[in-house]
mmCIF file of C-alpha atoms and ligand atoms in Angstrom:
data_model
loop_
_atom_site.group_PDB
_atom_site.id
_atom_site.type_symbol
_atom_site.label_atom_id
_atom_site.label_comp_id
_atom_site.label_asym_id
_atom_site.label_seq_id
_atom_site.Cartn_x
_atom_site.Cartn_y
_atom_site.Cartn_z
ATOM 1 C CA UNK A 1 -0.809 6.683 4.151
ATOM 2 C CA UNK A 2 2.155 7.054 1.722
ATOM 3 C CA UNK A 3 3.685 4.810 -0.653
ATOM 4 C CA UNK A 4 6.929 5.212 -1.940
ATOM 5 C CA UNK A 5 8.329 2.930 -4.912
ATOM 6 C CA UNK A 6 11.987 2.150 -3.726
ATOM 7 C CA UNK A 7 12.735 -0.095 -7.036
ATOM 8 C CA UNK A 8 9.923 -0.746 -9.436
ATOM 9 C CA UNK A 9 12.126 -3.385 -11.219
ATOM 10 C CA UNK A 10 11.980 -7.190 -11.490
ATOM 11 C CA UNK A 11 14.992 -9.393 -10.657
ATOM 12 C CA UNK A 12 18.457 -8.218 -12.397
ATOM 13 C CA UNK A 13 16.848 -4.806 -12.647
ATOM 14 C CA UNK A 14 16.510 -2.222 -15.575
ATOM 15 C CA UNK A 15 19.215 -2.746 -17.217
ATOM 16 C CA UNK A 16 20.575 -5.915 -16.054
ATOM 17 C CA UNK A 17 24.334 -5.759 -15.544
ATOM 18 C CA UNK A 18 25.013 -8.531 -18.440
ATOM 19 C CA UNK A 19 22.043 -7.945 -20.680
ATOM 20 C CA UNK A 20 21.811 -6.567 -23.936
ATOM 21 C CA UNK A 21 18.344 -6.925 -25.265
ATOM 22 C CA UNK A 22 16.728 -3.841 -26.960
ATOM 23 C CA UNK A 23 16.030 -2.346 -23.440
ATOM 24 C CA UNK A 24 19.071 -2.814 -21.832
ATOM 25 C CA UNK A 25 21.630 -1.418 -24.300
ATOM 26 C CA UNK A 26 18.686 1.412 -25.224
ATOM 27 C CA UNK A 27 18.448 2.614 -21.643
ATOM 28 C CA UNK A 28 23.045 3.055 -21.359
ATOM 29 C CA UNK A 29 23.191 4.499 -25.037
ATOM 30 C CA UNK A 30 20.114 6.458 -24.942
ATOM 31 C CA UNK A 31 18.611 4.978 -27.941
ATOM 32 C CA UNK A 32 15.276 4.203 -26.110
ATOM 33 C CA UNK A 33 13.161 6.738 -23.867
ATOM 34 C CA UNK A 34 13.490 5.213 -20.500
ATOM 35 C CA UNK A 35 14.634 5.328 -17.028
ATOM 36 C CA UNK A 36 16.477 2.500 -15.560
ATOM 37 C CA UNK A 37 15.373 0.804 -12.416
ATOM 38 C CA UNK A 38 16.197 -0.510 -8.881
ATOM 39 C CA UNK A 39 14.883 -4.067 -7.844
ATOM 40 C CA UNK A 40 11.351 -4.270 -6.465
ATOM 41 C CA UNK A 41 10.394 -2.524 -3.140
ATOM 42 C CA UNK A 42 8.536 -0.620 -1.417
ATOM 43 C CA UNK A 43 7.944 1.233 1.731
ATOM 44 C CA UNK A 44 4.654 2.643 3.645
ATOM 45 C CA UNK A 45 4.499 4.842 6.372
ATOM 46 C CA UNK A 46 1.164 6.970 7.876
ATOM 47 C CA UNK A 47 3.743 9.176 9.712
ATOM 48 C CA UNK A 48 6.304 10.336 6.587
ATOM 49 C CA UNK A 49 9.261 8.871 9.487
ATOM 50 C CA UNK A 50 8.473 5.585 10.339
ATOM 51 C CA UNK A 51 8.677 3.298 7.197
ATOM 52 C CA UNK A 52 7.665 -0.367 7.194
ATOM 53 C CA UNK A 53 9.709 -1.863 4.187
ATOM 54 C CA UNK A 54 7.968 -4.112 1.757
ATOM 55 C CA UNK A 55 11.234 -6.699 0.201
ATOM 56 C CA UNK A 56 14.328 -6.252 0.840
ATOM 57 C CA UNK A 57 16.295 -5.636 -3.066
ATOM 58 C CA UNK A 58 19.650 -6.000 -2.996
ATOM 59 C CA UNK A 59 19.591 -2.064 -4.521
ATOM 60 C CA UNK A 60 18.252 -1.345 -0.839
ATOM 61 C CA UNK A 61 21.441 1.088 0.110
ATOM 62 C CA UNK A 62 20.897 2.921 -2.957
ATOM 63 C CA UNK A 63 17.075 3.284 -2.548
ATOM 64 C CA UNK A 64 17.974 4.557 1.039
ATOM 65 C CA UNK A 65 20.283 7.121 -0.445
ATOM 66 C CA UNK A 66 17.761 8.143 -3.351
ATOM 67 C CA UNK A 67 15.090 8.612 -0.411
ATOM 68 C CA UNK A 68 15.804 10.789 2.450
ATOM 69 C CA UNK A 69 12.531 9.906 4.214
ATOM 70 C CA UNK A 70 14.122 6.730 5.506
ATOM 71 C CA UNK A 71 16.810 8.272 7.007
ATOM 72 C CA UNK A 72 15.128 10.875 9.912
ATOM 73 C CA UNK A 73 18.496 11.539 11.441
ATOM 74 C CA UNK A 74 17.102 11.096 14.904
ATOM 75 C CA UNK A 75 20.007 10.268 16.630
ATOM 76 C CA UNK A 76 23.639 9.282 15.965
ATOM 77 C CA UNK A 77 22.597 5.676 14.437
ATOM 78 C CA UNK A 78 19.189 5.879 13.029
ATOM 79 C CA UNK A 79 16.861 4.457 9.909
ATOM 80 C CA UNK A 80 13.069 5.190 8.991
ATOM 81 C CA UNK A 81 12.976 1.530 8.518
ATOM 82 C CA UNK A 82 10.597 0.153 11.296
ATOM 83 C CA UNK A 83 9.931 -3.042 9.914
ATOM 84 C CA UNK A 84 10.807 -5.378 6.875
ATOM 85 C CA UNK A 85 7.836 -7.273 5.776
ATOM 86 C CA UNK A 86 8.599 -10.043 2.889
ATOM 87 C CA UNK A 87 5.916 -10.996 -0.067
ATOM 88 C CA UNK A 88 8.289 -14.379 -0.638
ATOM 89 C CA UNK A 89 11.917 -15.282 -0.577
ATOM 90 C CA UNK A 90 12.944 -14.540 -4.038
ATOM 91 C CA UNK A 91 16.809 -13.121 -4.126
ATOM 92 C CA UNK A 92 15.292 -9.951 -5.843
ATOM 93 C CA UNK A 93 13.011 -9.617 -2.137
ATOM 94 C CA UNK A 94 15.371 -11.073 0.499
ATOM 95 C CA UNK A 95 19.462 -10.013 -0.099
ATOM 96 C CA UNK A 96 19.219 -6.571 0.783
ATOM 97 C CA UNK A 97 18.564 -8.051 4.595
ATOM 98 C CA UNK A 98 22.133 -8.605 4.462
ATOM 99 C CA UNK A 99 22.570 -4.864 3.815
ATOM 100 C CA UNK A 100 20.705 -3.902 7.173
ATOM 101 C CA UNK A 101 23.170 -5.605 8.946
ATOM 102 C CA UNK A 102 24.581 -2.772 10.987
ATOM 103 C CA UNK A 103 21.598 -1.550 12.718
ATOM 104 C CA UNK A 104 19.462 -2.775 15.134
ATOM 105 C CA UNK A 105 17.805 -6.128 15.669
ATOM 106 C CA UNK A 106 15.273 -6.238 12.292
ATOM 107 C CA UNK A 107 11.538 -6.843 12.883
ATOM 108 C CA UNK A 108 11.316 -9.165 9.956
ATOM 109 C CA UNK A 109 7.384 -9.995 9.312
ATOM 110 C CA UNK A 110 6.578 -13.074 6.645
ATOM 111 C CA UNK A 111 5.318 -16.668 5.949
ATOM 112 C CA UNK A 112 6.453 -19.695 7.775
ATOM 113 C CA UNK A 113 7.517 -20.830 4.296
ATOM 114 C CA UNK A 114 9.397 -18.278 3.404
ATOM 115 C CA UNK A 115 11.504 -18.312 6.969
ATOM 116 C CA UNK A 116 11.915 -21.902 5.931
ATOM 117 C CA UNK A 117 13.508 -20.822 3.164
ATOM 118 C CA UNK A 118 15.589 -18.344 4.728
ATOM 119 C CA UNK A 119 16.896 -20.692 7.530
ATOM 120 C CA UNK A 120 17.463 -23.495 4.897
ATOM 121 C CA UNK A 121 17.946 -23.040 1.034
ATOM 122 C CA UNK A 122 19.028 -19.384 2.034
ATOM 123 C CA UNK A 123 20.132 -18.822 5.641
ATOM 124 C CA UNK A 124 19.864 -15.408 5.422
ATOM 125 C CA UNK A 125 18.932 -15.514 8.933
ATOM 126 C CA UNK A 126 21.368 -17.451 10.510
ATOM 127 C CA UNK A 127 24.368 -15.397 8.541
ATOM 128 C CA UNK A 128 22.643 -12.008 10.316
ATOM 129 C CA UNK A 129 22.501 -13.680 13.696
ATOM 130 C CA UNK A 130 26.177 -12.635 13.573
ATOM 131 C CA UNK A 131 25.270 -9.320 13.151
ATOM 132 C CA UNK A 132 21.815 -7.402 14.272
ATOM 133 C CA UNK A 133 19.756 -10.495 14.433
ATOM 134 C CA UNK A 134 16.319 -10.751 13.468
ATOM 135 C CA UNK A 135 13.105 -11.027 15.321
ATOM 136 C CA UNK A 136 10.637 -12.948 13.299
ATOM 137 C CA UNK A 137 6.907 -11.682 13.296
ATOM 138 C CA UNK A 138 4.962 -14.636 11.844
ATOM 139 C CA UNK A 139 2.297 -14.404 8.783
ATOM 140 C CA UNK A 140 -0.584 -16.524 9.244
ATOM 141 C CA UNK A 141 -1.781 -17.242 5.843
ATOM 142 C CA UNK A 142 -5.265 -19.104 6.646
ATOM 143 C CA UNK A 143 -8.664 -17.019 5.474
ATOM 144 C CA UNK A 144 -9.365 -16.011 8.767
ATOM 145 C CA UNK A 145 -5.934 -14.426 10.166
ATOM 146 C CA UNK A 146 -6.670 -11.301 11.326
ATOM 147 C CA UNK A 147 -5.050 -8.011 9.679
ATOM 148 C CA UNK A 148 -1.271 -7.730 10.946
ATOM 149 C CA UNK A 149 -0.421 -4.102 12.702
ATOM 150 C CA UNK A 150 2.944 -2.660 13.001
ATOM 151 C CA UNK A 151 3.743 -0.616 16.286
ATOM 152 C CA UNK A 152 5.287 2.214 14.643
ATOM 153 C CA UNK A 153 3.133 2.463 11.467
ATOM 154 C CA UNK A 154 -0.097 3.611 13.208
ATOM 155 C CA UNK A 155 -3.503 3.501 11.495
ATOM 156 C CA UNK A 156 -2.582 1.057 8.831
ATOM 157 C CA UNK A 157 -3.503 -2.732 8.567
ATOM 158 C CA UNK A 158 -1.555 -5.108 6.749
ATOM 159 C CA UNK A 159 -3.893 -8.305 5.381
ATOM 160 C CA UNK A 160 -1.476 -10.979 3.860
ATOM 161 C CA UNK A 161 -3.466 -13.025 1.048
ATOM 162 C CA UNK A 162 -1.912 -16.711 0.059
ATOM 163 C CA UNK A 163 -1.082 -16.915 -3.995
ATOM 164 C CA UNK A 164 -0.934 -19.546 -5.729
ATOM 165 C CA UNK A 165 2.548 -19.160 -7.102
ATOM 166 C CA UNK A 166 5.517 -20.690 -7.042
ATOM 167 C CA UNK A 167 8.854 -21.011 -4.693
ATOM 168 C CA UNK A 168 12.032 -19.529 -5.625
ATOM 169 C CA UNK A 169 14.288 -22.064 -7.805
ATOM 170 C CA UNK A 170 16.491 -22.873 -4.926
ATOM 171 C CA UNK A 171 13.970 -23.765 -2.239
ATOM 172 C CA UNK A 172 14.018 -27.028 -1.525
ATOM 173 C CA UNK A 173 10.484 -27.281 -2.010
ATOM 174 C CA UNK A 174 10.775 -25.486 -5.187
ATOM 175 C CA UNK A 175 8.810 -28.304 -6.584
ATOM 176 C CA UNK A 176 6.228 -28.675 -3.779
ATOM 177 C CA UNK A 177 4.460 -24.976 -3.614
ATOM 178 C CA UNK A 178 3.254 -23.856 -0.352
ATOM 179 C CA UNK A 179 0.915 -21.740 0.814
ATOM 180 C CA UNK A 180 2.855 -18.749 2.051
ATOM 181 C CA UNK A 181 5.448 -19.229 -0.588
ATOM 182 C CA UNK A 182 3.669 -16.188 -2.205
ATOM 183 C CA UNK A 183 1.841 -13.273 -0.671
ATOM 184 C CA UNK A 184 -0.257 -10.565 -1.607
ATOM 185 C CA UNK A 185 -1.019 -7.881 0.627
ATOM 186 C CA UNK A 186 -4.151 -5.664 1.332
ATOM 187 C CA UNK A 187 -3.106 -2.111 2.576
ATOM 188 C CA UNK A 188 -5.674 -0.453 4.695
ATOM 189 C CA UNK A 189 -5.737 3.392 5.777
ATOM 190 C CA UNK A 190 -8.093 2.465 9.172
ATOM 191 C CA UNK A 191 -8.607 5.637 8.831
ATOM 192 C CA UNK A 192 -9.604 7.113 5.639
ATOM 193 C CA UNK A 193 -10.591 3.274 5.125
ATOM 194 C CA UNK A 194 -8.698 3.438 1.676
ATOM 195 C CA UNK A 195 -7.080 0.320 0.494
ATOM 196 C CA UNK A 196 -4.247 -0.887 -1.587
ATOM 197 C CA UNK A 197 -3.885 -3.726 -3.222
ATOM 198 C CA UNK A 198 -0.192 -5.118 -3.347
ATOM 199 C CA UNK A 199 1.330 -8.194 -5.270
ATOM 200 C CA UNK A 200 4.370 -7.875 -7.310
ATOM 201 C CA UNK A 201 4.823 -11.514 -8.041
ATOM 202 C CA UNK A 202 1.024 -12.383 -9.013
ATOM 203 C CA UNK A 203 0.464 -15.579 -11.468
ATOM 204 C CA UNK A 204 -3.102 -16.392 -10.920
ATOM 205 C CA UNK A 205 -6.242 -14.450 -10.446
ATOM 206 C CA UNK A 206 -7.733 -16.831 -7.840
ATOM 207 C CA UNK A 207 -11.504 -15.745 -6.167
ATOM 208 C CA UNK A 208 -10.244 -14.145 -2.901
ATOM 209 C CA UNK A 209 -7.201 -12.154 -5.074
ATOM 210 C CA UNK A 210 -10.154 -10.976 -7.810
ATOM 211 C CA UNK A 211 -12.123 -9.926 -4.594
ATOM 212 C CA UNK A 212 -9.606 -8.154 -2.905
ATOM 213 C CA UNK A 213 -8.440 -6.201 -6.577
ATOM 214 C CA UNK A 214 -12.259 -5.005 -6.543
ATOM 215 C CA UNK A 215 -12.398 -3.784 -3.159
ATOM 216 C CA UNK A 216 -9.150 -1.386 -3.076
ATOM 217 C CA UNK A 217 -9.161 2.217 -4.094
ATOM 218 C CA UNK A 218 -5.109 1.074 -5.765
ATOM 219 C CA UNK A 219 -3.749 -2.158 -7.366
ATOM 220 C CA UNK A 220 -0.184 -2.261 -7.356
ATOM 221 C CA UNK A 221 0.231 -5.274 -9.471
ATOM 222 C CA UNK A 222 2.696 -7.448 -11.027
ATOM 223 C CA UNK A 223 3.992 -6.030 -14.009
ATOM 224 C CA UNK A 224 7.186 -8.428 -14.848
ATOM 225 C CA UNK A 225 6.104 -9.665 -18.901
ATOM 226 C CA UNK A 226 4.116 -8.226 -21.255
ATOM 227 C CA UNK A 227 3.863 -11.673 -23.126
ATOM 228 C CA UNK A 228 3.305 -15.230 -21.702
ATOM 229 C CA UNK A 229 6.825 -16.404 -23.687
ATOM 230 C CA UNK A 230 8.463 -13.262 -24.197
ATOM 231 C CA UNK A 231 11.764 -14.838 -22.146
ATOM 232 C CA UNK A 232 12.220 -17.571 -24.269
ATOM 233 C CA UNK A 233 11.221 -15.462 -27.729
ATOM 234 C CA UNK A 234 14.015 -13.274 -26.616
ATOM 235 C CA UNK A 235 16.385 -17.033 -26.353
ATOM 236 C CA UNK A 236 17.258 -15.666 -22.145
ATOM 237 C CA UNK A 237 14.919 -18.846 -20.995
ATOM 238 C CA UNK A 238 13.337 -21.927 -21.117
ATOM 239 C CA UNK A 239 10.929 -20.641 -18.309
ATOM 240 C CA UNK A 240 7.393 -19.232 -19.543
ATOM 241 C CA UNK A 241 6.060 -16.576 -17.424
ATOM 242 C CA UNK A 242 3.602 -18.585 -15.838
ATOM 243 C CA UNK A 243 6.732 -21.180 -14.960
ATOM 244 C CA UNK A 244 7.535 -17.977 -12.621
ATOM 245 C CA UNK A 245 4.426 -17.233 -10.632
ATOM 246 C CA UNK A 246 3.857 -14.103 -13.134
ATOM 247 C CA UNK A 247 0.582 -13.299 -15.206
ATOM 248 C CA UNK A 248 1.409 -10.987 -18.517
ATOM 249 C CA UNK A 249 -0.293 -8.396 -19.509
ATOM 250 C CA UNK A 250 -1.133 -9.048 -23.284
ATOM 251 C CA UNK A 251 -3.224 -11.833 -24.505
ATOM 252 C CA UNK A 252 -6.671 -13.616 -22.994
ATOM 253 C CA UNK A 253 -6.777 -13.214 -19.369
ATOM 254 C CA UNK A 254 -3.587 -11.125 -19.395
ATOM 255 C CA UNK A 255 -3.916 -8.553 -16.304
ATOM 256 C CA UNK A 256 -4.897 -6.003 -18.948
ATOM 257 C CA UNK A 257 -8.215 -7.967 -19.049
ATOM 258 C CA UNK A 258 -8.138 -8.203 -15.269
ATOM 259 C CA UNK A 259 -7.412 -4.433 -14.529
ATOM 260 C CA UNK A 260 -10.271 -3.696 -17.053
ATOM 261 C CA UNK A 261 -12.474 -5.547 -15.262
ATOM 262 C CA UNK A 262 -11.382 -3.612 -11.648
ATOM 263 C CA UNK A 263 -13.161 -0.212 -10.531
ATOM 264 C CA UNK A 264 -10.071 0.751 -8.646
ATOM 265 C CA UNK A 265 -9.314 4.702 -9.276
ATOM 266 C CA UNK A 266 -5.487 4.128 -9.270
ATOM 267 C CA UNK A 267 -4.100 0.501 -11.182
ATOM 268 C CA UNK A 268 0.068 0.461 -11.423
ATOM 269 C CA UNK A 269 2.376 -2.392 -12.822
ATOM 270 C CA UNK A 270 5.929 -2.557 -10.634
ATOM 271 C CA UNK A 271 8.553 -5.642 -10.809
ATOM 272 C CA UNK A 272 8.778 -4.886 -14.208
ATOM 273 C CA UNK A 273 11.163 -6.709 -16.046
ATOM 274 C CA UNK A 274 14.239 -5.560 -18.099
ATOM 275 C CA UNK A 275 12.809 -7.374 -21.533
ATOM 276 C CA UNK A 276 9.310 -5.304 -21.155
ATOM 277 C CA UNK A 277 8.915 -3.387 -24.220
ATOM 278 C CA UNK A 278 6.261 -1.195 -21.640
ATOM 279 C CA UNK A 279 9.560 0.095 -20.275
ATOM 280 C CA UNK A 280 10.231 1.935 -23.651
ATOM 281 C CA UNK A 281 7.757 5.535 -23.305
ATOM 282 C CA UNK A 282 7.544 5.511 -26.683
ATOM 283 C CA UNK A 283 6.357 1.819 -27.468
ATOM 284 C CA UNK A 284 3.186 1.066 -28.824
ATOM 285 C CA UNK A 285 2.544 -1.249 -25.334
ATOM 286 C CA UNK A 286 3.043 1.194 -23.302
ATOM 287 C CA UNK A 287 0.513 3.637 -25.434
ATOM 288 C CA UNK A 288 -2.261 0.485 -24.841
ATOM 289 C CA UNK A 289 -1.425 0.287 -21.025
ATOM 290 C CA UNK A 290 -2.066 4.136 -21.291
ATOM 291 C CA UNK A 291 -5.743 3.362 -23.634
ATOM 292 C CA UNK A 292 -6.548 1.374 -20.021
ATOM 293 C CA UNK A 293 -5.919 3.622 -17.664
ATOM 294 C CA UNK A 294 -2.174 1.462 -16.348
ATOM 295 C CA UNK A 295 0.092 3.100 -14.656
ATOM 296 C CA UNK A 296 3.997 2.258 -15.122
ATOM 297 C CA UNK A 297 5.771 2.644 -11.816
ATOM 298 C CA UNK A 298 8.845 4.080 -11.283
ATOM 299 C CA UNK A 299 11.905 4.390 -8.850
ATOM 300 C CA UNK A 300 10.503 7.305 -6.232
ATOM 301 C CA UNK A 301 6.907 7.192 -7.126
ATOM 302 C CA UNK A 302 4.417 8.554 -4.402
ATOM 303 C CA UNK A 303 1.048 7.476 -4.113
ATOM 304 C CA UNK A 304 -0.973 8.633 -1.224
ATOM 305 C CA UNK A 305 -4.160 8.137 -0.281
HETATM 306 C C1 MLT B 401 11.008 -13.548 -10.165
HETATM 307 O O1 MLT B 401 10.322 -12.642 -9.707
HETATM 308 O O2 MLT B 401 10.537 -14.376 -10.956
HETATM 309 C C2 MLT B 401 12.417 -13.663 -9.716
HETATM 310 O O3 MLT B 401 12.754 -12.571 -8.924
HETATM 311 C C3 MLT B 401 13.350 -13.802 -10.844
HETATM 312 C C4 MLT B 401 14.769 -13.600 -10.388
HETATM 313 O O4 MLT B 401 15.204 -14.192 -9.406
HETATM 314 O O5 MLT B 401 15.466 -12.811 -11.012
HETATM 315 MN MN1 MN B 402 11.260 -11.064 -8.629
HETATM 316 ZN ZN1 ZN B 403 17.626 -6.756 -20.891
#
């Protein structure tokens, strides 16, 4: 199977249009070493055509332009995009739906919650049933759903794990977490039985997640803060990293001490947020992420296994 990072940015992305932390204004004046970013996405095919997308940013035309894979040029109106499958219904996953709206009818694949969500707080789905429509695969989220397969992406298996996370702020059960709000995903090969390990919102390391990180051969992992407070250090928040469903990497129980703790061959933080100092080359953070053998993704990054 291939990977390909479409956006390997958290929400706003890298740099974020009215920011001007160290980052931001380093990556437009060149004072930093670092590439900007798209929003978070990715897409996974076993064929190099057919592509089943994981979010939908709202950078999703420009991904599709930066990556000619997803356009095969079969016919006079055509997309490598098979599928969209959603990890939750943050606007950083769901808006680029909107984008898709002049093709055909969208296999959309996620959580009851989260097509509560996009029928109610954000009726994503109603607004395109004006245009293609959507035709909603459900994700069962219980502990013995089976592994979802896609018709066109042959030979992979999709598991969806429940997190324990949080909804986005304007879901009306924003302060009621569901299961299904959050997913992680387990990325199976069937048949080079490799697996990846997928969650770019992650905020708790429950038993079946920690279980799941140990048996894949990749952990594409939530990358968003490297400190627990580092939005409200910077004055841009109120809202501690935890507050949004994300673990940090620094500190006690950061995902630096999880990853440690993985044997996975391949470990790679993506949503990563626009006030990470890891997104500087030449930071001292990013030199410890390197000391653990962490991976920084980036927009166009391959993995295959
Ligand atoms: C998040 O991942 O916490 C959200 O995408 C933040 C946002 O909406 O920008
Ligand atoms: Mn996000
Ligand atoms: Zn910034």
């Amino acid at each position: 199977m291939k990977i390909i990072v479409l956006g390997s940015a958290a929400g706003g992305g890298f740099p974020q249009w009215n920011c001007n932390c160290r980052n931001c204004n380093g990556v437009r004046n060149g004072s930093i070493n670092a590439r900007a970013r798209t929003q978070s996405s990715i897409a996974v095919s076993s064929n190099d055509s057919d592509w089943v997308l994981i979010n939908a940013s709202p950078d999703i035309l420009t991904q599709i332009r930066a990556n000619p894979a997803l356009q095969p040029a079969r016919g006079k109106r055509d997309t490598g995009i098979a599928a969209v499958m959603l990890m939750d219904a943050q606007i950083d996953h769901v808006t680029g739906l909107l984008m898709l709206r002049e093709g055909k009818p969208l296999p959309l694949y996620c959580t009851s919650a989260v097509w509560d969500d996009l029928t109610g707080g954000l009726p994503l789905v109603h607004v395109l049933s004006h245009y293609c429509g959507v035709q909603w695969h459900m994700l069962a989220v219980n502990h013995t759903a089976a592994p979802v397969e896609l018709p066109q992406i042959a030979d992979i298996s999709f598991t969806p794990l429940s997190l324990s996370s949080k909804a986005p702020p304007y879901s009306p059960h924003r302060e009621m977490p569901q299961p299904g709000d959050n997913l992680g995903l387990v990325i199976e090969d069937r048949k080079t039985g490799k697996k990846v390990f997928y969650a770019p919102g992650l905020g708790e390391i429950e038993p079946h997640v920690l279980k799941a990180m140990h048996a894949a051969d990749c952990i594409l992992v939530d990358g968003t803060f490297w400190t627990a407070d580092e939005m409200i250090q910077l004055g841009f928040s109120k809202k501690m990293a935890a507050d949004m469903g994300h673990l940090p990497q620094s500190g006690k129980g950061g995902m630096i001490e999880v990853l440690d703790a993985i044997p996975a061959k391949r470990k790679v933080l993506i949503h990563i947020n626009n006030t990470n100092p890891i997104l500087d080359e030449n930071s001292a953070e990013r030199e410890t992420l390197a000391q653990h053998g962490i991976e920084v993704a980036f927009d166009g990054m391959e993995i295959t296994l």
